[in-house]
Amino acid sequence: MEDWFAVKKKDVIAELEKRKDRLPWGEHPDEKYRCLIFWEEGAIRMCVDEYYELDVDTYECLRYYTTFIGDKIEDYNNLSEDEMASLAYGAWCSGAR
């Protein structure tokens, strides 16, 4: 399995930039984290910070910084800000190991 994988832009649900102003990130409102939310193999996933635009149709994501959100769009839509921050922090910590 490759470390980096492609995500077609047609599969992207959202690209977010959030402040690190809530737990578990702590109180760092001057810092931000970025999330790419996308469909992959029938599941919704999130890649935190370690992704980039490869070309006009594709992003590249680092697998270690990617986590599962759910199987339905409602799983993403129903996330609270605290739940989103917790998922993002967990993915970031897993990738940093």
XYZ file of N, CA and C in Angstrom:
291
model
N 0.847 -1.176 0.000
C 0.000 0.000 0.000
C 0.893 1.240 0.000
N 0.612 2.127 -0.883
C 1.385 3.358 -1.013
C 1.090 4.328 0.136
N 2.085 5.118 0.504
C 1.892 6.136 1.544
C 0.984 7.258 1.068
N 1.182 7.697 -0.178
C 0.380 8.761 -0.765
C -0.650 8.141 -1.699
N -1.859 8.691 -1.700
C -2.892 8.189 -2.595
C -3.658 9.366 -3.196
N -4.239 9.120 -4.352
C -4.945 10.170 -5.088
C -6.405 10.238 -4.665
N -6.929 11.452 -4.617
C -8.346 11.713 -4.383
C -8.817 12.618 -5.516
N -9.764 12.140 -6.279
C -10.323 12.949 -7.363
C -11.161 14.078 -6.763
N -11.054 15.247 -7.346
C -11.807 16.401 -6.828
C -13.311 16.168 -6.864
N -13.790 15.337 -7.784
C -15.220 15.042 -7.841
C -15.681 14.282 -6.595
N -14.734 13.653 -5.859
C -15.054 12.912 -4.645
C -14.904 13.739 -3.374
N -14.458 14.987 -3.507
C -14.256 15.856 -2.341
C -15.594 16.438 -1.897
N -15.870 16.303 -0.625
C -17.083 16.853 -0.016
C -16.812 18.277 0.471
N -15.651 18.469 1.102
C -15.314 19.791 1.642
C -13.814 19.889 1.874
N -13.332 21.119 1.802
C -11.974 21.439 2.224
C -12.129 22.529 3.276
N -11.661 22.238 4.483
C -11.890 23.126 5.616
C -10.576 23.621 6.200
N -10.627 24.790 6.768
C -9.526 25.318 7.560
C -10.133 25.771 8.877
N -9.629 25.223 9.968
C -10.195 25.502 11.290
C -9.100 25.978 12.229
N -9.500 26.795 13.172
C -8.574 27.264 14.203
C -8.409 26.175 15.274
N -7.232 26.142 15.855
C -6.951 25.221 16.965
C -7.358 25.900 18.272
N -8.649 26.180 18.386
C -9.136 26.941 19.534
C -10.060 26.137 20.440
N -10.023 24.820 20.300
C -10.846 23.973 21.162
C -10.097 22.680 21.437
N -10.508 22.016 22.517
C -9.894 20.732 22.855
C -10.230 19.734 21.754
N -9.394 18.817 21.466
C -8.142 18.469 22.140
C -6.925 19.247 21.643
N -7.094 20.149 20.686
C -5.957 20.925 20.186
C -5.405 21.854 21.257
N -6.233 22.259 22.181
C -5.818 23.236 23.176
C -6.233 24.622 22.734
N -5.674 25.610 23.357
C -6.041 26.998 23.070
C -4.927 27.655 22.265
N -4.984 27.475 20.958
C -4.003 28.052 20.036
C -4.739 28.712 18.873
N -5.538 29.744 19.137
C -6.381 30.328 18.081
C -5.599 30.957 16.928
N -4.315 31.189 17.127
C -3.500 31.758 16.057
C -2.995 30.672 15.090
N -3.187 29.391 15.443
C -2.783 28.273 14.594
C -4.019 27.648 13.943
N -3.812 27.029 12.790
C -4.925 26.397 12.074
C -4.534 25.005 11.613
N -5.550 24.190 11.384
C -5.352 22.901 10.727
C -6.289 22.846 9.526
N -5.885 22.087 8.510
C -6.673 21.957 7.283
C -7.179 20.524 7.165
N -8.390 20.378 6.653
C -8.992 19.056 6.465
C -9.546 18.931 5.056
N -9.289 17.792 4.444
C -9.909 17.434 3.190
C -10.869 16.297 3.496
N -12.160 16.535 3.249
C -13.204 15.529 3.496
C -13.590 14.962 2.135
N -13.606 13.631 2.017
C -13.830 13.035 0.699
C -14.400 11.616 0.820
N -14.957 11.172 -0.300
C -15.422 9.792 -0.445
C -14.254 8.937 -0.906
N -14.095 7.759 -0.308
C -13.122 6.768 -0.776
C -13.691 5.385 -0.511
N -13.885 4.631 -1.578
C -14.366 3.251 -1.481
C -15.631 3.143 -0.626
N -16.590 4.021 -0.856
C -17.875 3.958 -0.170
C -17.891 4.498 1.247
N -16.809 5.121 1.676
C -16.738 5.678 3.023
C -16.310 7.135 2.943
N -16.672 7.884 3.968
C -16.223 9.277 4.075
C -14.993 9.303 4.958
N -13.959 9.961 4.453
C -12.692 10.037 5.164
C -12.224 11.491 5.252
N -11.278 11.713 6.155
C -10.707 13.039 6.364
C -9.189 12.912 6.385
N -8.525 13.759 5.626
C -7.068 13.878 5.682
C -6.745 15.234 6.313
N -5.869 15.219 7.311
C -5.553 16.432 8.066
C -4.138 16.916 7.723
N -4.062 18.117 7.212
C -2.826 18.854 6.928
C -1.948 18.273 5.823
N -1.827 16.975 5.721
C -0.873 16.368 4.797
C -1.537 15.977 3.472
N -1.944 16.983 2.730
C -2.478 16.781 1.386
C -2.145 18.006 0.557
N -2.146 17.810 -0.744
C -1.876 18.932 -1.640
C -2.578 18.696 -2.967
N -2.749 19.772 -3.703
C -3.385 19.715 -5.010
C -2.338 19.247 -6.017
N -2.583 18.101 -6.614
C -1.656 17.528 -7.574
C -1.831 18.152 -8.958
N -3.078 18.277 -9.377
C -3.413 18.927 -10.646
C -4.854 19.417 -10.564
N -5.422 19.843 -11.667
C -6.759 20.443 -11.638
C -7.846 19.463 -11.239
N -7.576 18.165 -11.311
C -8.591 17.151 -11.005
C -8.293 16.314 -9.768
N -7.116 16.496 -9.147
C -6.667 15.516 -8.158
C -5.938 16.153 -6.979
N -6.177 15.579 -5.806
C -5.379 15.854 -4.615
C -4.549 14.610 -4.320
N -3.449 14.792 -3.620
C -2.669 13.696 -3.073
C -2.768 13.799 -1.558
N -3.055 12.668 -0.906
C -3.205 12.629 0.551
C -2.229 11.617 1.136
N -1.695 11.927 2.285
C -0.822 11.010 2.999
C -1.695 10.121 3.885
N -1.620 8.834 3.647
C -2.500 7.857 4.299
C -2.444 7.930 5.828
N -1.280 8.179 6.389
C -1.130 8.170 7.849
C -1.905 9.285 8.535
N -2.227 10.339 7.808
C -2.965 11.472 8.371
C -4.439 11.439 7.963
N -4.914 10.272 7.589
C -6.279 10.112 7.100
C -7.058 9.216 8.051
N -8.319 9.580 8.302
C -9.153 8.805 9.205
C -10.555 8.635 8.630
N -11.258 7.668 9.153
C -12.632 7.339 8.766
C -13.610 8.258 9.495
N -14.592 8.776 8.765
C -15.662 9.570 9.383
C -16.954 8.776 9.452
N -17.338 8.133 8.358
C -18.586 7.379 8.349
C -18.896 6.825 6.973
N -20.070 6.206 6.876
C -20.508 5.582 5.627
C -21.548 6.403 4.876
N -22.119 7.391 5.548
C -23.186 8.196 4.945
C -22.851 9.674 5.098
N -23.381 10.482 4.197
C -23.134 11.923 4.266
C -23.654 12.498 5.585
N -24.685 11.883 6.140
C -25.222 12.338 7.429
C -24.189 12.204 8.543
N -23.323 11.183 8.435
C -22.276 11.008 9.444
C -21.365 12.233 9.491
N -21.080 12.786 8.337
C -20.274 14.013 8.271
C -21.109 15.230 8.668
N -22.294 15.353 8.089
C -23.135 16.527 8.343
C -23.526 16.671 9.809
N -23.601 15.563 10.536
C -24.048 15.599 11.931
C -22.900 15.754 12.936
N -21.665 15.879 12.444
C -20.539 16.081 13.358
C -20.619 17.462 14.006
N -20.450 17.496 15.306
C -20.348 18.782 15.996
C -18.934 19.332 15.781
N -18.731 20.582 16.092
C -17.399 21.185 15.985
C -16.400 20.454 16.888
N -16.849 20.058 18.080
C -15.973 19.331 18.997
C -15.613 17.957 18.446
N -16.581 17.260 17.852
C -16.312 15.951 17.262
C -15.351 16.074 16.074
N -15.552 17.105 15.259
C -14.663 17.341 14.121
C -13.243 17.594 14.606
N -13.083 18.433 15.624
C -11.763 18.725 16.171
C -11.112 17.461 16.735
N -11.893 16.635 17.410
C -11.358 15.405 17.984
C -10.901 14.427 16.901
N -11.692 14.248 15.853
C -11.304 13.376 14.741
C -10.045 13.898 14.053
N -10.004 15.191 13.815
C -8.850 15.792 13.149
C -7.589 15.636 14.005
N -7.713 15.883 15.290
C -6.566 15.760 16.185
C -6.069 14.321 16.229
N -6.989 13.374 16.296
C -6.614 11.959 16.303
C -5.875 11.560 15.035
N -6.378 12.012 13.885
C -5.718 11.709 12.610
C -4.333 12.347 12.564
N -4.222 13.578 13.023
C -2.938 14.271 13.024
C -1.939 13.559 13.933
N -2.386 13.143 15.122
C -1.500 12.440 16.056
C -1.064 11.089 15.497
N -1.978 10.363 14.883
C -1.631 9.070 14.283
C -0.596 9.243 13.181
N -0.775 10.270 12.380
C 0.178 10.517 11.299
C 1.535 10.949 11.798
N 1.566 11.655 12.903
C 2.831 12.176 13.415
C 3.680 11.098 14.097
N 3.090 9.951 14.365
C 3.839 8.873 15.054
C 4.873 8.248 14.183
